[in-house]
Amino acid sequence: MSYRVSLLPGDGIGPEVTDATLKVLEATGVKFDWVRHEYLGAAAVEKYGIPLPDHVIESIRETGIALKGPVTTPVGKGFKSVNVQLRQKLDLYANVRPCKSLPGIKTPFQNIDLLIFRENTEGLYSGLESYDERHDIADSIARISKAGSQRIIEFCFSYASTHNYKKVTVVHKANILKLTSGMFLKLAQDHALNYPGLEFNDRIIDNMCMQLVVRPWEYNCIVTTNLFGDILSDLAAGLVGGLGVVAGANIGAKYAVFEAVHGSAPDIAGQNKANPTALIRSSEMMLRHLGETKAADAIHDGLVDIYTEGKYLTGDQGGNVGTDEFARQLAIRVSNHL
Ligand code: NAI
Ligand code: MG
């Protein structure tokens, strides 16, 4: 049997980390029938005139699942983020970003186990921006809905409870944003009553940033709105080894897209320097989603071996091994764990 999965390598370091991930997936022995789409973002604009062609969306609707590399978004101008569009068009409302210490990666804190549940379709990413030429005023609407908030909150609590996590923290700015953040907080507080076995608290976003860099071990599952979740997940990535090692999943009722937290890293693109661990761990999440637990465990154990040995590390982890060599070494260790 083979799994039909849409493959979107993206741009920047995307193609390099995708090649590395495919090498490691091959070592697990799980068979995939990849439906590959090379053109996204700027490359798709050049070829098709739009950054996210319909056939890519259709492909994911058909396969139900995608593995995706990063796609560059022009800053302050140009087309709307392909990443945001994909999440909205496929209604991938839950962005799950596990930031867990990996044995062997040296960081200021050990035993961090944070899981960020970011609302992925609304808030300040709704795309409701306008510019009033007469008064030179720019607006951006942070629209959130009760239903949209409820479903990510429910997703987080249900995940925490089935995976034996102890604690859920809702992160907000309800002191200032009384209607939007206020509604999100109230819904989380109400929902917490259904889970008496889970410890529950709330933190205001600015305080949460400070708490996470001082006593991160006090937190487990964090549920929050779109922008706060985006920022907190990069912060949390920094606690466990940086953007090179942190995975992510975008989950909806029908489809799932697995992609790393990091972007296209133009500063190191095309140089065989990128750490593919983040996308490899996203593929590990994909294997768990498919029920391929043994293969997923082999990837996890292989990564623990690599980082504990400390001989084959990419630049971001203080080594000088290339993306492809890292993948080759990891593939050997993954096979050993099957
Ligand atoms: P970035 O995540 O691409 O890079 C930030 C820093 O982390 C850079 O110094 C980079 O070299 C380093 N880094 C990132 N991933 C790494 C890896 N795998 N191995 C080693 N080092 C790594 O963020 P930046 O520079 O703010 O954004 C670049 C572009 O990526 C922008 O166009 C942005 O819109 C896009 N982006 C796309 C995302 C996606 O496709 N889901 C997510 C985040 C950003
Ligand atoms: Mg981000």
PDB file of C-alpha atoms in Angstrom, residues 17-192:
ATOM      1  CA  VAL A  17      14.899  20.407   3.182  1.00  0.00           C
ATOM      2  CA  THR A  18      12.215  18.583   1.157  1.00  0.00           C
ATOM      3  CA  ASP A  19      14.825  16.402  -0.606  1.00  0.00           C
ATOM      4  CA  ALA A  20      16.361  15.614   2.785  1.00  0.00           C
ATOM      5  CA  THR A  21      12.963  14.725   4.255  1.00  0.00           C
ATOM      6  CA  LEU A  22      12.123  12.424   1.336  1.00  0.00           C
ATOM      7  CA  LYS A  23      15.410  10.588   1.874  1.00  0.00           C
ATOM      8  CA  VAL A  24      14.543  10.005   5.542  1.00  0.00           C
ATOM      9  CA  LEU A  25      10.954   8.976   4.766  1.00  0.00           C
ATOM     10  CA  GLU A  26      12.306   6.481   2.254  1.00  0.00           C
ATOM     11  CA  ALA A  27      14.376   4.920   5.026  1.00  0.00           C
ATOM     12  CA  THR A  28      11.213   4.238   7.060  1.00  0.00           C
ATOM     13  CA  GLY A  29       9.965   1.871   4.346  1.00  0.00           C
ATOM     14  CA  VAL A  30       6.534   3.550   4.278  1.00  0.00           C
ATOM     15  CA  LYS A  31       5.510   3.978   0.640  1.00  0.00           C
ATOM     16  CA  PHE A  32       4.283   7.274  -0.771  1.00  0.00           C
ATOM     17  CA  ASP A  33       2.814   8.237  -4.091  1.00  0.00           C
ATOM     18  CA  TRP A  34       3.795  11.915  -4.192  1.00  0.00           C
ATOM     19  CA  VAL A  35       1.748  14.389  -6.235  1.00  0.00           C
ATOM     20  CA  ARG A  36       4.385  17.064  -6.681  1.00  0.00           C
ATOM     21  CA  HIS A  37       3.699  20.779  -7.262  1.00  0.00           C
ATOM     22  CA  GLU A  38       6.857  22.808  -7.877  1.00  0.00           C
ATOM     23  CA  TYR A  39       5.275  26.176  -8.621  1.00  0.00           C
ATOM     24  CA  LEU A  40       3.990  28.237  -5.720  1.00  0.00           C
ATOM     25  CA  GLY A  41       4.387  31.891  -4.739  1.00  0.00           C
ATOM     26  CA  ALA A  42       6.647  33.974  -6.987  1.00  0.00           C
ATOM     27  CA  ALA A  43       7.395  30.980  -9.246  1.00  0.00           C
ATOM     28  CA  ALA A  44       3.653  30.385  -9.764  1.00  0.00           C
ATOM     29  CA  VAL A  45       3.076  34.085 -10.482  1.00  0.00           C
ATOM     30  CA  GLU A  46       5.676  33.816 -13.249  1.00  0.00           C
ATOM     31  CA  LYS A  47       4.236  30.590 -14.689  1.00  0.00           C
ATOM     32  CA  TYR A  48       0.482  30.926 -14.118  1.00  0.00           C
ATOM     33  CA  GLY A  49      -0.023  34.604 -13.194  1.00  0.00           C
ATOM     34  CA  ILE A  50      -1.212  33.801  -9.632  1.00  0.00           C
ATOM     35  CA  PRO A  51       0.714  32.704  -6.494  1.00  0.00           C
ATOM     36  CA  LEU A  52      -1.600  29.826  -5.501  1.00  0.00           C
ATOM     37  CA  PRO A  53      -3.002  28.039  -8.563  1.00  0.00           C
ATOM     38  CA  ASP A  54      -6.352  26.228  -8.193  1.00  0.00           C
ATOM     39  CA  HIS A  55      -4.855  22.871  -9.199  1.00  0.00           C
ATOM     40  CA  VAL A  56      -2.697  22.887  -6.045  1.00  0.00           C
ATOM     41  CA  ILE A  57      -5.747  23.383  -3.824  1.00  0.00           C
ATOM     42  CA  GLU A  58      -7.614  20.716  -5.824  1.00  0.00           C
ATOM     43  CA  SER A  59      -4.709  18.316  -5.390  1.00  0.00           C
ATOM     44  CA  ILE A  60      -4.840  18.644  -1.589  1.00  0.00           C
ATOM     45  CA  ARG A  61      -8.638  18.298  -1.645  1.00  0.00           C
ATOM     46  CA  GLU A  62      -8.158  15.072  -3.553  1.00  0.00           C
ATOM     47  CA  THR A  63      -5.306  13.542  -1.496  1.00  0.00           C
ATOM     48  CA  GLY A  64      -6.494  15.045   1.804  1.00  0.00           C
ATOM     49  CA  ILE A  65      -2.935  15.569   2.983  1.00  0.00           C
ATOM     50  CA  ALA A  66       0.155  17.568   2.044  1.00  0.00           C
ATOM     51  CA  LEU A  67       3.782  17.920   3.032  1.00  0.00           C
ATOM     52  CA  LYS A  68       4.900  21.475   2.397  1.00  0.00           C
ATOM     53  CA  GLY A  69       8.109  23.494   2.361  1.00  0.00           C
ATOM     54  CA  PRO A  70       8.164  27.251   3.069  1.00  0.00           C
ATOM     55  CA  VAL A  71       7.039  29.828   0.512  1.00  0.00           C
ATOM     56  CA  THR A  72       8.431  33.388   0.433  1.00  0.00           C
ATOM     57  CA  THR A  73       5.936  36.244   0.894  1.00  0.00           C
ATOM     58  CA  PRO A  74       6.958  39.711  -0.316  1.00  0.00           C
ATOM     59  CA  VAL A  75       7.194  42.108   2.643  1.00  0.00           C
ATOM     60  CA  GLY A  76       4.995  45.233   2.665  1.00  0.00           C
ATOM     61  CA  LYS A  77       3.826  44.749  -0.947  1.00  0.00           C
ATOM     62  CA  GLY A  78       2.938  42.120  -3.543  1.00  0.00           C
ATOM     63  CA  PHE A  79       0.724  39.056  -3.322  1.00  0.00           C
ATOM     64  CA  LYS A  80      -1.092  37.747  -0.255  1.00  0.00           C
ATOM     65  CA  SER A  81       0.804  34.992   1.575  1.00  0.00           C
ATOM     66  CA  VAL A  82       0.346  31.597  -0.095  1.00  0.00           C
ATOM     67  CA  ASN A  83       0.666  30.003   3.336  1.00  0.00           C
ATOM     68  CA  VAL A  84      -2.183  32.042   4.795  1.00  0.00           C
ATOM     69  CA  GLN A  85      -4.327  31.482   1.661  1.00  0.00           C
ATOM     70  CA  LEU A  86      -3.818  27.705   1.825  1.00  0.00           C
ATOM     71  CA  ARG A  87      -4.852  27.594   5.489  1.00  0.00           C
ATOM     72  CA  GLN A  88      -7.950  29.710   4.815  1.00  0.00           C
ATOM     73  CA  LYS A  89      -9.049  27.996   1.586  1.00  0.00           C
ATOM     74  CA  LEU A  90      -8.712  24.505   3.085  1.00  0.00           C
ATOM     75  CA  ASP A  91     -10.103  25.683   6.441  1.00  0.00           C
ATOM     76  CA  LEU A  92      -7.063  24.332   8.309  1.00  0.00           C
ATOM     77  CA  TYR A  93      -8.108  25.976  11.540  1.00  0.00           C
ATOM     78  CA  ALA A  94      -5.664  24.347  13.951  1.00  0.00           C
ATOM     79  CA  ASN A  95      -1.983  25.154  13.675  1.00  0.00           C
ATOM     80  CA  VAL A  96      -0.215  22.767  16.045  1.00  0.00           C
ATOM     81  CA  ARG A  97       3.408  23.528  16.876  1.00  0.00           C
ATOM     82  CA  PRO A  98       5.160  21.226  19.341  1.00  0.00           C
ATOM     83  CA  CYS A  99       8.266  22.767  20.948  1.00  0.00           C
ATOM     84  CA  LYS A 100       9.766  19.926  22.894  1.00  0.00           C
ATOM     85  CA  SER A 101      13.392  19.530  23.973  1.00  0.00           C
ATOM     86  CA  LEU A 102      15.164  16.927  21.862  1.00  0.00           C
ATOM     87  CA  PRO A 103      17.838  15.049  23.848  1.00  0.00           C
ATOM     88  CA  GLY A 104      21.267  16.135  22.611  1.00  0.00           C
ATOM     89  CA  ILE A 105      20.335  19.662  21.533  1.00  0.00           C
ATOM     90  CA  LYS A 106      21.990  22.031  23.958  1.00  0.00           C
ATOM     91  CA  THR A 107      19.672  24.814  25.159  1.00  0.00           C
ATOM     92  CA  PRO A 108      19.503  27.002  28.282  1.00  0.00           C
ATOM     93  CA  PHE A 109      16.530  24.961  29.607  1.00  0.00           C
ATOM     94  CA  GLN A 110      15.967  21.186  29.527  1.00  0.00           C
ATOM     95  CA  ASN A 111      12.708  19.214  29.525  1.00  0.00           C
ATOM     96  CA  ILE A 112      10.580  21.823  27.824  1.00  0.00           C
ATOM     97  CA  ASP A 113       7.332  20.397  26.488  1.00  0.00           C
ATOM     98  CA  LEU A 114       5.285  23.186  24.960  1.00  0.00           C
ATOM     99  CA  LEU A 115       2.508  22.710  22.434  1.00  0.00           C
ATOM    100  CA  ILE A 116       1.163  25.797  20.757  1.00  0.00           C
ATOM    101  CA  PHE A 117      -2.358  25.672  19.306  1.00  0.00           C
ATOM    102  CA  ARG A 118      -2.713  28.703  17.098  1.00  0.00           C
ATOM    103  CA  GLU A 119      -6.015  29.687  15.499  1.00  0.00           C
ATOM    104  CA  ASN A 120      -5.086  29.596  11.845  1.00  0.00           C
ATOM    105  CA  THR A 121      -7.805  31.228   9.731  1.00  0.00           C
ATOM    106  CA  GLU A 122      -9.018  34.460  11.374  1.00  0.00           C
ATOM    107  CA  GLY A 123      -7.818  37.353  13.571  1.00  0.00           C
ATOM    108  CA  LEU A 124      -5.293  39.800  12.185  1.00  0.00           C
ATOM    109  CA  TYR A 125      -4.649  37.419   9.268  1.00  0.00           C
ATOM    110  CA  SER A 126      -8.218  37.796   7.950  1.00  0.00           C
ATOM    111  CA  GLY A 127      -6.901  39.989   5.125  1.00  0.00           C
ATOM    112  CA  LEU A 128      -9.290  42.830   5.986  1.00  0.00           C
ATOM    113  CA  GLU A 129      -6.935  45.740   5.353  1.00  0.00           C
ATOM    114  CA  SER A 130      -7.717  49.118   3.882  1.00  0.00           C
ATOM    115  CA  TYR A 131      -6.059  52.459   3.311  1.00  0.00           C
ATOM    116  CA  ASP A 132      -7.884  55.777   3.557  1.00  0.00           C
ATOM    117  CA  GLU A 133      -6.039  57.961   1.028  1.00  0.00           C
ATOM    118  CA  ARG A 134      -7.755  61.165   2.159  1.00  0.00           C
ATOM    119  CA  HIS A 135      -6.579  60.929   5.756  1.00  0.00           C
ATOM    120  CA  ASP A 136      -3.563  58.644   5.292  1.00  0.00           C
ATOM    121  CA  ILE A 137      -4.910  56.108   7.737  1.00  0.00           C
ATOM    122  CA  ALA A 138      -4.382  52.353   7.444  1.00  0.00           C
ATOM    123  CA  ASP A 139      -6.780  49.821   9.009  1.00  0.00           C
ATOM    124  CA  SER A 140      -6.406  46.121   9.673  1.00  0.00           C
ATOM    125  CA  ILE A 141      -9.390  44.292  11.117  1.00  0.00           C
ATOM    126  CA  ALA A 142      -8.757  41.494  13.617  1.00  0.00           C
ATOM    127  CA  ARG A 143     -12.051  39.702  13.014  1.00  0.00           C
ATOM    128  CA  ILE A 144     -12.671  36.593  15.080  1.00  0.00           C
ATOM    129  CA  SER A 145     -15.826  34.508  15.298  1.00  0.00           C
ATOM    130  CA  LYS A 146     -17.346  32.599  18.191  1.00  0.00           C
ATOM    131  CA  ALA A 147     -17.458  29.391  16.122  1.00  0.00           C
ATOM    132  CA  GLY A 148     -13.882  29.873  14.890  1.00  0.00           C
ATOM    133  CA  SER A 149     -12.615  30.430  18.418  1.00  0.00           C
ATOM    134  CA  GLN A 150     -14.617  27.574  19.905  1.00  0.00           C
ATOM    135  CA  ARG A 151     -13.253  24.983  17.492  1.00  0.00           C
ATOM    136  CA  ILE A 152      -9.557  25.734  18.160  1.00  0.00           C
ATOM    137  CA  ILE A 153     -10.201  25.861  21.908  1.00  0.00           C
ATOM    138  CA  GLU A 154     -12.004  22.503  21.740  1.00  0.00           C
ATOM    139  CA  PHE A 155      -9.186  21.074  19.583  1.00  0.00           C
ATOM    140  CA  CYS A 156      -6.597  22.104  22.192  1.00  0.00           C
ATOM    141  CA  PHE A 157      -8.486  20.766  25.233  1.00  0.00           C
ATOM    142  CA  SER A 158      -9.361  17.525  23.535  1.00  0.00           C
ATOM    143  CA  TYR A 159      -5.729  17.020  22.387  1.00  0.00           C
ATOM    144  CA  ALA A 160      -4.380  17.866  25.857  1.00  0.00           C
ATOM    145  CA  SER A 161      -6.707  15.429  27.530  1.00  0.00           C
ATOM    146  CA  THR A 162      -6.195  12.497  25.104  1.00  0.00           C
ATOM    147  CA  HIS A 163      -2.389  12.961  25.127  1.00  0.00           C
ATOM    148  CA  ASN A 164      -2.170  13.171  28.928  1.00  0.00           C
ATOM    149  CA  TYR A 165      -1.019  16.748  29.190  1.00  0.00           C
ATOM    150  CA  LYS A 166      -1.581  18.396  32.570  1.00  0.00           C
ATOM    151  CA  LYS A 167      -2.206  21.995  31.762  1.00  0.00           C
ATOM    152  CA  VAL A 168      -3.825  24.388  29.260  1.00  0.00           C
ATOM    153  CA  THR A 169      -3.065  28.111  29.173  1.00  0.00           C
ATOM    154  CA  VAL A 170      -5.114  30.538  27.098  1.00  0.00           C
ATOM    155  CA  VAL A 171      -3.095  33.536  25.897  1.00  0.00           C
ATOM    156  CA  HIS A 172      -4.891  36.816  25.135  1.00  0.00           C
ATOM    157  CA  LYS A 173      -4.898  40.610  25.450  1.00  0.00           C
ATOM    158  CA  ALA A 174      -8.417  40.899  26.844  1.00  0.00           C
ATOM    159  CA  ASN A 175      -7.500  43.855  29.062  1.00  0.00           C
ATOM    160  CA  ILE A 176      -7.192  46.021  25.925  1.00  0.00           C
ATOM    161  CA  LEU A 177      -8.965  44.056  23.158  1.00  0.00           C
ATOM    162  CA  LYS A 178     -12.073  43.486  25.234  1.00  0.00           C
ATOM    163  CA  LEU A 179     -14.332  42.218  22.439  1.00  0.00           C
ATOM    164  CA  THR A 180     -12.015  40.041  20.324  1.00  0.00           C
ATOM    165  CA  SER A 181      -9.497  38.717  22.845  1.00  0.00           C
ATOM    166  CA  GLY A 182     -12.178  39.054  25.537  1.00  0.00           C
ATOM    167  CA  MET A 183     -14.481  36.657  23.690  1.00  0.00           C
ATOM    168  CA  PHE A 184     -11.652  34.172  23.120  1.00  0.00           C
ATOM    169  CA  LEU A 185     -10.748  34.214  26.827  1.00  0.00           C
ATOM    170  CA  LYS A 186     -14.355  33.794  27.994  1.00  0.00           C
ATOM    171  CA  LEU A 187     -14.937  30.860  25.618  1.00  0.00           C
ATOM    172  CA  ALA A 188     -11.777  29.156  26.882  1.00  0.00           C
ATOM    173  CA  GLN A 189     -12.772  29.723  30.514  1.00  0.00           C
ATOM    174  CA  ASP A 190     -16.223  28.245  29.867  1.00  0.00           C
ATOM    175  CA  HIS A 191     -14.776  25.300  27.965  1.00  0.00           C
ATOM    176  CA  ALA A 192     -12.277  24.535  30.734  1.00  0.00           C
TER     177      ALA A 192
END
